[in-house]
Coordinates of C-alpha atoms in Angstrom, one line a residue:
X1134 CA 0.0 0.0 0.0
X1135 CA 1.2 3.4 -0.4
X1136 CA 2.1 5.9 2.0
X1137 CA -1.4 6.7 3.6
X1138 CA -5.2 4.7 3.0
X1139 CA -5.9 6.2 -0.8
X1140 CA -8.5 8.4 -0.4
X1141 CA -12.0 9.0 -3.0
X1142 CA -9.8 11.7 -4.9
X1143 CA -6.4 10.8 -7.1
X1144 CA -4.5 14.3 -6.0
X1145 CA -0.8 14.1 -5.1
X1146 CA 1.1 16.7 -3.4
X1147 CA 4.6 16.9 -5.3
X1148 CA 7.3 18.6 -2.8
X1149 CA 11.1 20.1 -2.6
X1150 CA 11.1 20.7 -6.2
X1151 CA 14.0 22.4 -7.9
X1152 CA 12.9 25.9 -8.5
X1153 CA 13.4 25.6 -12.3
X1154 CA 10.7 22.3 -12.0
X1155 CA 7.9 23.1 -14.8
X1156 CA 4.3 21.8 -15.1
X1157 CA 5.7 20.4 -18.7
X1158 CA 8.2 18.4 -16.9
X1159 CA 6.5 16.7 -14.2
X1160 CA 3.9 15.8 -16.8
X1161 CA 6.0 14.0 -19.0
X1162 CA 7.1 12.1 -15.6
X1163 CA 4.3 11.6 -14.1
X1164 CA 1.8 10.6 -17.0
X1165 CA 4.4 7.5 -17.7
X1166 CA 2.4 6.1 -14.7
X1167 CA -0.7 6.8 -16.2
X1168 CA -3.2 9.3 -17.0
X1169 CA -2.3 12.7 -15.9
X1170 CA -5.9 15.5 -15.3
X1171 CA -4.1 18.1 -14.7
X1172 CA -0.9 19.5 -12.9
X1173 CA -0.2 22.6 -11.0
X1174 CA 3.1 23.8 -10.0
X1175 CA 2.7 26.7 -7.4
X1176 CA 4.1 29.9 -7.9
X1177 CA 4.4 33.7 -6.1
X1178 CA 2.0 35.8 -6.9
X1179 CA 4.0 38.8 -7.7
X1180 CA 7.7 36.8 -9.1
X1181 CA 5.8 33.7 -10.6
X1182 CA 9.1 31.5 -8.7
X1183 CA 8.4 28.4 -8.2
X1184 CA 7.1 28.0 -4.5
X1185 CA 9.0 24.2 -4.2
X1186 CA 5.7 22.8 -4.4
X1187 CA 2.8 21.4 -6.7
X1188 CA -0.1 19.2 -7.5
X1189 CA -0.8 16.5 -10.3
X1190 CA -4.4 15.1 -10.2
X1191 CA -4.7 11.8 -12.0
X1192 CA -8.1 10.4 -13.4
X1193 CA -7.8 7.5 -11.5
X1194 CA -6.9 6.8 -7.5
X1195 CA -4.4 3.4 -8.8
X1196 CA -2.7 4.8 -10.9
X1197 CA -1.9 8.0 -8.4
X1198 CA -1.3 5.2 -5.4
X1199 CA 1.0 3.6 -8.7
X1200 CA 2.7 7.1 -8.6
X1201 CA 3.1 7.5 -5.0
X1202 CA 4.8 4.4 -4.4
X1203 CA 6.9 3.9 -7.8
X1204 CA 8.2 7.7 -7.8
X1205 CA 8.3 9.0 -4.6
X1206 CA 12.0 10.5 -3.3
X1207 CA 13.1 10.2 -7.0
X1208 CA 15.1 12.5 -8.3
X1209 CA 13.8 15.3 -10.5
X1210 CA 16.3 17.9 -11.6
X1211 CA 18.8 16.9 -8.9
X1212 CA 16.4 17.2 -6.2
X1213 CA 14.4 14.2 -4.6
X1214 CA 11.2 14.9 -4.5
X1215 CA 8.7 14.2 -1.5
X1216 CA 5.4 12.8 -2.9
X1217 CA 1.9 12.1 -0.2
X1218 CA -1.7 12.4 -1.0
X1219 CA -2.6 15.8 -1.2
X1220 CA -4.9 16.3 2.3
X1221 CA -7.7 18.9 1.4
X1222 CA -9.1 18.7 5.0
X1223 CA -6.7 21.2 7.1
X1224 CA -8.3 20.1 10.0
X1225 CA -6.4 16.8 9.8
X1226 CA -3.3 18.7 9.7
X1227 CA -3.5 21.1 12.1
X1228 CA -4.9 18.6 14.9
X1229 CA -1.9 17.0 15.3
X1230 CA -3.4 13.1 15.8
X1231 CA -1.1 10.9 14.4
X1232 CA 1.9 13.4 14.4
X1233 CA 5.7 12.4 15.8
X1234 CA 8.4 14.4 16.3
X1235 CA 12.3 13.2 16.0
X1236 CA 15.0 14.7 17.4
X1237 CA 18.9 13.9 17.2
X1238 CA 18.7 12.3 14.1
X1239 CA 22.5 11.6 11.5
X1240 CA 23.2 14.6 9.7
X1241 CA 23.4 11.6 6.8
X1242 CA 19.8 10.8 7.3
X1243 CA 17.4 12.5 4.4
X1244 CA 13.7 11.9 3.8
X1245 CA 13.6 8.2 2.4
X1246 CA 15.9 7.3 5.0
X1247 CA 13.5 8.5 7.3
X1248 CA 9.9 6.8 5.5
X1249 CA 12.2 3.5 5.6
X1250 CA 12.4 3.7 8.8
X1251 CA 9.3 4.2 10.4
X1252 CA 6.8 3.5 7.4
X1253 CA 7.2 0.0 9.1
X1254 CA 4.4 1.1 11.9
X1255 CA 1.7 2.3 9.7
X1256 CA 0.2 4.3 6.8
X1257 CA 2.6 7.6 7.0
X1258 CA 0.8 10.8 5.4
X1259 CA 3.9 12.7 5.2
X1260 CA 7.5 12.4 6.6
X1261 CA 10.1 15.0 6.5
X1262 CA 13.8 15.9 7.6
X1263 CA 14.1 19.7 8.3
X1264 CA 16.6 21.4 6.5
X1265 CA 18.6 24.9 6.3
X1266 CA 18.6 27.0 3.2
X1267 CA 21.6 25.1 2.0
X1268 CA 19.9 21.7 2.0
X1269 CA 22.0 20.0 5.0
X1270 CA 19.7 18.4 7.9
X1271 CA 19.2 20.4 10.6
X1272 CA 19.1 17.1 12.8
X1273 CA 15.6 17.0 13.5
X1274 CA 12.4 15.4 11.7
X1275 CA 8.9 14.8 11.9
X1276 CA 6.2 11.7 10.7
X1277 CA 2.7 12.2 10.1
X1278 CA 1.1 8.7 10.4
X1279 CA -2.7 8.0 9.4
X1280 CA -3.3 6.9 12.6
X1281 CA -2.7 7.8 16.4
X1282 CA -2.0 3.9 17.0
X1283 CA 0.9 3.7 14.9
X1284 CA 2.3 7.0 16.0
X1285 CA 2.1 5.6 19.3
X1286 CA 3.6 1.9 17.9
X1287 CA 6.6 4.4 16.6
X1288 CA 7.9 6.0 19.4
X1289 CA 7.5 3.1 21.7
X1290 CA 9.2 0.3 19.4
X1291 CA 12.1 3.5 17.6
X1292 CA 12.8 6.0 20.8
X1293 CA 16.0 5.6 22.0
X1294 CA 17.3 3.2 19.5
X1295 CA 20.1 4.4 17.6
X1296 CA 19.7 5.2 13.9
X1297 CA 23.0 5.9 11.6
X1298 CA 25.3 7.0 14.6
X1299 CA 23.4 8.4 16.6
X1300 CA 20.5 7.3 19.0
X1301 CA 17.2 9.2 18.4
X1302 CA 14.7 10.5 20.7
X1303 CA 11.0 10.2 19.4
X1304 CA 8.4 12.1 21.3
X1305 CA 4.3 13.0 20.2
X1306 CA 4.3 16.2 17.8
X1307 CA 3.3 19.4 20.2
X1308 CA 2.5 22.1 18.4
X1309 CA 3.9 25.5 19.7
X1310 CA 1.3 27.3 21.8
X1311 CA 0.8 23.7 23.4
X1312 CA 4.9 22.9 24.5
X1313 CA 5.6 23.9 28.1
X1314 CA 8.0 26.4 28.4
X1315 CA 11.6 25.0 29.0
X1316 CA 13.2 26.1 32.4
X1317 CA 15.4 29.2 31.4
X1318 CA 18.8 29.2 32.3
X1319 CA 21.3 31.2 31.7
X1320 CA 24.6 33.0 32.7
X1321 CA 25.4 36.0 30.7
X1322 CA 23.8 39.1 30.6
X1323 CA 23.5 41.7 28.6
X1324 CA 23.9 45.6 30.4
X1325 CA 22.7 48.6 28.3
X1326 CA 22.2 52.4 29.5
X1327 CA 25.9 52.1 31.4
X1328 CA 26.7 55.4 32.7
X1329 CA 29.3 57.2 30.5
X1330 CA 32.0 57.5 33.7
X1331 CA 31.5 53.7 34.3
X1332 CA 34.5 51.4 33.3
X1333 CA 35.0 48.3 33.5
X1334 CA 36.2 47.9 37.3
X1335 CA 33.0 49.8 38.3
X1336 CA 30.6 47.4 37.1
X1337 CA 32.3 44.2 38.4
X1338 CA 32.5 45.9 41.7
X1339 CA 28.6 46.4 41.2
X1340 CA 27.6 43.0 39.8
X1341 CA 30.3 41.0 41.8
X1342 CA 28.4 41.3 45.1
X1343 CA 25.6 38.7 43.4
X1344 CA 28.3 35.6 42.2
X1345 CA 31.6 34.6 40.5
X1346 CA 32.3 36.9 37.6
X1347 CA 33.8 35.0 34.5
X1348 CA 33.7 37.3 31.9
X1349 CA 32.8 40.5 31.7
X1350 CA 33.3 43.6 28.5
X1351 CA 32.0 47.0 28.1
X1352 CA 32.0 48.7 24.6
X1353 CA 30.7 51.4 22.7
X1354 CA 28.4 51.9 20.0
X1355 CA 28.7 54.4 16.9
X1356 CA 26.7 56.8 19.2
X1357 CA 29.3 56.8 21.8
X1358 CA 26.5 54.9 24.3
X1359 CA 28.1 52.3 26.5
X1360 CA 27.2 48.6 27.1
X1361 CA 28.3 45.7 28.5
X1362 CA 27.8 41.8 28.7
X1363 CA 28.6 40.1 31.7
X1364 CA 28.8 36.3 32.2
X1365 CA 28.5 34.8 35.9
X1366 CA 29.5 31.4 36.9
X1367 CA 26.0 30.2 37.4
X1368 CA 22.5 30.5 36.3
X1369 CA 21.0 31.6 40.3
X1370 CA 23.7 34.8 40.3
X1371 CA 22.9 36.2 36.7
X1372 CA 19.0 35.7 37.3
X1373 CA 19.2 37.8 40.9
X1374 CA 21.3 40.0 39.4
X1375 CA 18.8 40.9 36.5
X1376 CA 15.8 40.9 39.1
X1377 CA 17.6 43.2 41.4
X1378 CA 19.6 45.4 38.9
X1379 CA 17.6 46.0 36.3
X1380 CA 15.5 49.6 36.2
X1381 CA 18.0 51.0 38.8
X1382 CA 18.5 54.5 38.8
X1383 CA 22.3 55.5 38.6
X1384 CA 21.6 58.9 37.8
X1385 CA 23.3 62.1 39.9
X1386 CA 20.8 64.0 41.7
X1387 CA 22.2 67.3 38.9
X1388 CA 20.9 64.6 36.1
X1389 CA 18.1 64.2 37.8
X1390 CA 17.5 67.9 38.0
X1391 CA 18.4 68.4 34.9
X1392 CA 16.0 65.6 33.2
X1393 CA 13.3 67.5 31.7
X1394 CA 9.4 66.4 32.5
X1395 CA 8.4 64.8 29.5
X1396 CA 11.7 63.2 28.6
X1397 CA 12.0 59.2 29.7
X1398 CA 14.7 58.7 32.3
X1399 CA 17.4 56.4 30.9
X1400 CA 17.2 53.7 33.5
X1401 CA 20.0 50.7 33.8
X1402 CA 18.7 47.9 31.7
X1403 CA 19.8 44.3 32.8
X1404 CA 18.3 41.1 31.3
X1405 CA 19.5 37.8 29.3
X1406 CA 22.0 38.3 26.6
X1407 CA 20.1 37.4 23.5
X1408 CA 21.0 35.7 20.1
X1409 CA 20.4 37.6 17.1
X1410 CA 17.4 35.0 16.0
X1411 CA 15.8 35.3 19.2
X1412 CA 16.5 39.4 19.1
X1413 CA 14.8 39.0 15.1
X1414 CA 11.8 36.9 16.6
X1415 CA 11.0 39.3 19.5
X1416 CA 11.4 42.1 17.4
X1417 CA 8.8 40.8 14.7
X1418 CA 6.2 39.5 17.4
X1419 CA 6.2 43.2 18.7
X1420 CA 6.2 44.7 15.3
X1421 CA 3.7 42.5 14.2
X1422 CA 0.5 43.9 15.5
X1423 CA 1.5 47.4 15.2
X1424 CA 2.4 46.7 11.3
X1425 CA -1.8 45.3 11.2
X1426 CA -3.5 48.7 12.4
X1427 CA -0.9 50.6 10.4
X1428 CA -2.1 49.0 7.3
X1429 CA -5.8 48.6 8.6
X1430 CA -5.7 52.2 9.7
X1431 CA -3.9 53.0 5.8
X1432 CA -6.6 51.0 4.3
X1433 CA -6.3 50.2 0.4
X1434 CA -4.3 52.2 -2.0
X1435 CA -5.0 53.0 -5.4
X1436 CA -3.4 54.5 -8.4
X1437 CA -5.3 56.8 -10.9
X1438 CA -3.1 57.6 -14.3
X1439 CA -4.0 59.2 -17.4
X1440 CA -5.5 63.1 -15.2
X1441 CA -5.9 66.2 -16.7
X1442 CA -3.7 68.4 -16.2
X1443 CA -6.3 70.3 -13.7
X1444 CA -6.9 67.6 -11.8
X1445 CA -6.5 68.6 -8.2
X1446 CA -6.0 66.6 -4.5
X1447 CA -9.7 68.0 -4.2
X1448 CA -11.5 66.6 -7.8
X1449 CA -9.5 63.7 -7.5
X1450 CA -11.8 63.1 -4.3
X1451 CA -14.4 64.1 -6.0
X1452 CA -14.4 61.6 -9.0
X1453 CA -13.7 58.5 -6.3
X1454 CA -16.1 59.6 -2.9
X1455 CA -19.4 58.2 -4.2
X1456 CA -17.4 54.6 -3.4
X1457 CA -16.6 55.1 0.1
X1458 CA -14.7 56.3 3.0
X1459 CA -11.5 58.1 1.3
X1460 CA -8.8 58.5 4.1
X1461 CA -6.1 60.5 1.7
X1462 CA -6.2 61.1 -2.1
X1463 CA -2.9 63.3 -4.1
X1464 CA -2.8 64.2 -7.2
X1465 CA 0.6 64.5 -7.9
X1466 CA 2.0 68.0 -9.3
X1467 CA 4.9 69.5 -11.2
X1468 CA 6.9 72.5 -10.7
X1469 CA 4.3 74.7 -12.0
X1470 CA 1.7 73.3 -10.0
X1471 CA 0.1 71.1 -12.5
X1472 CA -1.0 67.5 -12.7
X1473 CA 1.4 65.3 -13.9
X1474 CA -1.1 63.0 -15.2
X1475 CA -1.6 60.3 -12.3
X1476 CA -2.3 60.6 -8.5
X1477 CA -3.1 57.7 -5.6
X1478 CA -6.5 57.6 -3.6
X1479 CA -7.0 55.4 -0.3
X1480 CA -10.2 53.9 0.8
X1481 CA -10.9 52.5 4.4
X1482 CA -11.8 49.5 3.0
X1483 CA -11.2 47.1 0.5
X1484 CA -14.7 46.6 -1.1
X1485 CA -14.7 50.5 -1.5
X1486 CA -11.5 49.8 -3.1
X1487 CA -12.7 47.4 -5.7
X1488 CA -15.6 49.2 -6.2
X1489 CA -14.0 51.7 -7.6
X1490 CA -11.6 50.5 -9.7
X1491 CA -14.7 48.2 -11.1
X1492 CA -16.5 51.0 -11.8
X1493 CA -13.2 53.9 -12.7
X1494 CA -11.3 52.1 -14.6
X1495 CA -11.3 53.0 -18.6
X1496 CA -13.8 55.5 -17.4
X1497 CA -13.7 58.7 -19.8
X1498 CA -12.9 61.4 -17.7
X1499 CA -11.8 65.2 -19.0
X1500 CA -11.7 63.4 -22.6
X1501 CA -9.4 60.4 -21.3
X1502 CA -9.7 57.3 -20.1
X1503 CA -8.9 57.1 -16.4
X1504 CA -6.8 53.8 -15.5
X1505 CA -7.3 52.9 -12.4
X1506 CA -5.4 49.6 -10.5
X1507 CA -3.8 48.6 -6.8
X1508 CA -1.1 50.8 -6.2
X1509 CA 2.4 48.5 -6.4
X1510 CA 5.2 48.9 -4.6
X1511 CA 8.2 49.9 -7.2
X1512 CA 10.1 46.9 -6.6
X1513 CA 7.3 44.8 -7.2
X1514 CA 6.1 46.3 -10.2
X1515 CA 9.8 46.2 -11.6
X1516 CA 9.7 42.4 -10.6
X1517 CA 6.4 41.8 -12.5
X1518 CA 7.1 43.7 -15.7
X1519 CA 10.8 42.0 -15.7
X1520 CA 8.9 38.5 -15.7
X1521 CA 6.4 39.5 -18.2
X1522 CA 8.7 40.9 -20.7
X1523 CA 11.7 38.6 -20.3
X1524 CA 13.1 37.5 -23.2
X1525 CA 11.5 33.9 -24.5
X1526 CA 8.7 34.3 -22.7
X1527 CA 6.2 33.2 -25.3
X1528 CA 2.6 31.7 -25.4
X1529 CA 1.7 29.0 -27.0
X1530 CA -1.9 29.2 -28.0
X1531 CA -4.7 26.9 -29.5
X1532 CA -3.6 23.6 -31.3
X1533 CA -3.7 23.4 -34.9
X1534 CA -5.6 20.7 -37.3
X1535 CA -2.1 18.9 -37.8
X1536 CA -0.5 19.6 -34.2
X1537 CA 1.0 23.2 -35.6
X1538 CA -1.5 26.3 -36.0
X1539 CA -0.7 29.3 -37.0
X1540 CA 2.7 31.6 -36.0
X1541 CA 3.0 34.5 -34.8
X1542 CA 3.9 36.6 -38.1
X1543 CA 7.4 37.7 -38.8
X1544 CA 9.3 36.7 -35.4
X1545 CA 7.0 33.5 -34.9
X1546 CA 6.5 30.4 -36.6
X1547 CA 5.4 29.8 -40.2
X1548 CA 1.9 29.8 -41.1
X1549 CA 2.3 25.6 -41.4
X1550 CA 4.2 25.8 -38.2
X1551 CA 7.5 26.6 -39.1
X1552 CA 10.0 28.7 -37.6
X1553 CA 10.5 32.7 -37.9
X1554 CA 13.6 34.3 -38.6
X1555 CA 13.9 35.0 -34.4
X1556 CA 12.9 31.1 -34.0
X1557 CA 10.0 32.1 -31.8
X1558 CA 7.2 29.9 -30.9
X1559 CA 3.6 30.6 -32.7
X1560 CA 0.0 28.8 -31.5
X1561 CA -0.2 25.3 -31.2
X1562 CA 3.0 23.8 -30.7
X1563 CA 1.2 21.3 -29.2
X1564 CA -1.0 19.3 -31.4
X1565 CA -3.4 16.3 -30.9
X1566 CA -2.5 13.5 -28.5
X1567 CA -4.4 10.3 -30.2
X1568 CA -8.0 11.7 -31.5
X1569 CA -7.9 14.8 -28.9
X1570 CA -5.1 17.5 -29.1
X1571 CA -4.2 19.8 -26.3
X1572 CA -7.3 22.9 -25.8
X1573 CA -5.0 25.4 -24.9
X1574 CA -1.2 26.0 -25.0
X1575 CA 1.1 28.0 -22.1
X1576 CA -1.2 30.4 -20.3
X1577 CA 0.2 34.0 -19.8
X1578 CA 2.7 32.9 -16.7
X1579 CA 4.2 30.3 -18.5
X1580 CA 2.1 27.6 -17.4
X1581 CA 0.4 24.7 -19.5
X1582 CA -3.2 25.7 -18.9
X1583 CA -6.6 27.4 -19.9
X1584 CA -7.4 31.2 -20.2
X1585 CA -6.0 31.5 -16.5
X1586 CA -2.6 30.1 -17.3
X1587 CA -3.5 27.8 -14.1
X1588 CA -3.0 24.1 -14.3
X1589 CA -1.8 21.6 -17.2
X1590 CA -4.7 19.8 -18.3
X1591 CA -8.0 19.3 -17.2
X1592 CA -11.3 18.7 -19.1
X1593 CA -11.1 23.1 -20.2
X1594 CA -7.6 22.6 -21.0
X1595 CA -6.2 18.9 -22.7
X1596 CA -8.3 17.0 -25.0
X1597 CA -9.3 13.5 -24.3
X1598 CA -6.4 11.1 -24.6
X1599 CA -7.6 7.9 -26.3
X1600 CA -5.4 4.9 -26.6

């Protein structure tokens, strides 16, 4: 049986694909097992980069269990790729029944490695190693088992039994929020808001009286502000001296007199020296929220191009108010005060927003047509023109009668297929397979698909394949 009880649907998820993978390619890999409905590969929204993931939907659930068990971890472009059934139902997922975590595994062991191992307890759903950005095992992995009996089969009959050098330790899947917090210890701390006349004897003479001093440095930053790490012998004397030390007033009574009323004393900060990843995680759980109400309180941006000249911050509100709140609009001037032809409106909402741009765009405003889209940030904009416009990216377009239709004129193929002078490809590249050819060619993005450019195949987008 294959990796997981075959569900009612034939839908495989395809995973840690080579970012050049294409929908063309794993086609031509995956029909050799059989009949192929359709394939997705799944791509940013702004780039169109591979995402390292995909989906192929067969027409029958054997042949996808065929697929599963024939061609999972083999190698596609250098890359082994991780095939399971593709779980529609999050709630599976995110429950966390069935789910094992492995910890001290061999740097050697990779994902197969892995499924060997433990695929001998039950129906596995998906099995991974985790891995850093340059591919090598971060020395942990986790098992997703159909069932919570095998899960518990697994860590009874493999924790603590040694796999490739070293012995593992194999423990139910917790997920974050759920994991008691470990027991923090530590012995170096981190001093910032160090009076400028401190030096280094001072502070050991004030953080000596709590334990054995190891270590201790005081620096400067580019500001001339001074800090210092100090590292005690043992956890109990760096935690007193962070509960008793830090907020303590070292000011002079003339600073004190001299701090002005709305100004926040600079009081001695004392707590755990920090790594830069946990500095990075605190920083974004704090910057988190207040990034949400800055862009609820922004609301939805739009850009208007194509204004009269006379278009002011004023009419601009004018033409777009019947829609909704508006929270800013600018028409944007020159040196003589006049439109330069485009300008940016923000509604509180994001149904005003569509409205608008539903309704605006093409609009004939002043003798012109107004258009009227999201606003973009530059760099995206740059990043999505540069993938529209890239040279070879062609569209291949409805099948011809004999597998070739028509070119695309001079710098296309041939009327009967052949090739321009620039060797571009023209519609139809892609004739019949058997008695029904392929609907549609390469959608806009690239991809084998229908109008949408979304997946390779499908009843919209391949013909029938007979024989």
């Amino acid at each position: 049986m294959a990796a997981g009880g075959a569900p009612q649907f034939a839908s495989l998820y395809v995973g840690d694909l080579h970012p050049d993978v294409t929908e063309a390619m794993l086609y031509e890999i995956f029909n050799s097992v059989g009949p192929v409905g359709s394939i997705r590969v799944c791509r940013d929204g702004v780039s169109r980069r591979s995402l390292g993931y995909g989906y192929v939907n067969f027409h029958a659930v054997s042949d996808a269990e065929r697929a599963l068990d024939t061609l999972n971890y083999s190698s596609i472009k250098g890359r082994a790729c991780r095939i399971m059934w593709s779980q529609r139902d999050p709630s599976l997922r995110k429950s966390g029944v069935g789910n094992i975590f492995v910890r001290n595994l061999d740097r050697n062991i990779d994902n197969k490695a892995l499924y060997d191992t433990f695929s001998l307890f039950g129906n596995i759903l998906s099995c991974k190693v985790a891995c850093g950005p340059n591919g090598n095992s971060r020395g942990y992995g986790f098992v997703h088992y159909e069932t919570e009996e095998a899960a518990k089969q697994a860590i009874e009959r493999v924790n603590g039994m040694q796999i490739g050098d070293k012995t593992v330790e194999v423990t139910r899947f917790l997920k974050r929020d759920d994991r008691e917090p470990a027991p923090v210890t530590y012995t170096n701390i981190y001093v910032k808001n160090v009076p400028p006349n401190f030096d280094e004897e001072m502070l050991k003479s004030m953080f000596g009286g709590y334990g054995t001093i190891t270590s201790s440095a005081i620096m400067e930053d580019a500001k001339g502000r001074k800090f210092s790490f100090i590292n005690f012998e043992t956890t109990e004397a760096a935690q007193k001296a962070v509960e008793e030390l830090n907020g303590k007033d070292l000011r002079t009574d003339e600073q004190k007199e001299e701090q002005k009323e709305d100004e926040e004393p600079e009081l001695l900060y004392v707590g755990r020296a920090q790594t830069k990843a946990e500095r990075a995680r605190e920083f974004k759980a704090k910057s988190a929220p207040a990034a949400g109400s800055q862009a609820r309180q922004q609301g939805v941006n739009l850009y208007v191009k194509n204004l009269d000249e006379d278009v002011s911050d004023a009419t601009l509100k004018e033409l777009f108010e019947t829609f909704g709140t508006i929270t800013s609009s600018v028409a944007m001037k020159d040196e003589k005060d006049k439109c330069k032809g485009f300008g940016f409106v923000c509604f509180a909402s994001p149904d005003e927003a569509t409205k608008a741009v539903t309704e605006m765009h093409l609009k004939v405003v002043k003798g012109k047509p107004l258009y009227v889209g999201l606003a973009e940030k530059k760099e995206a904009r740059q990043e999505r023109l540069r993938q529209r416009y890239q040279p070879g990216a062609g569209m291949m377009g409805k099948g011809g009668k004999d597998g070739m239709g028509k070119g695309m004129g001079k710098d296309g193929m041939g009327k009967d297929g052949g090739m321009g002078k620039n060797g571009g490809m023209g519609k139809g590249m892609m004739g019949p397979m058997g008695q029904g050819g392929m609907g549609m060619g390469m959608g806009p993005q690239g991809m084998m698909g229908g109008p949408q450019g979304g997946m390779m195949g499908g009843p919209q987008m391949m013909g029938g394949m007979k024989g």
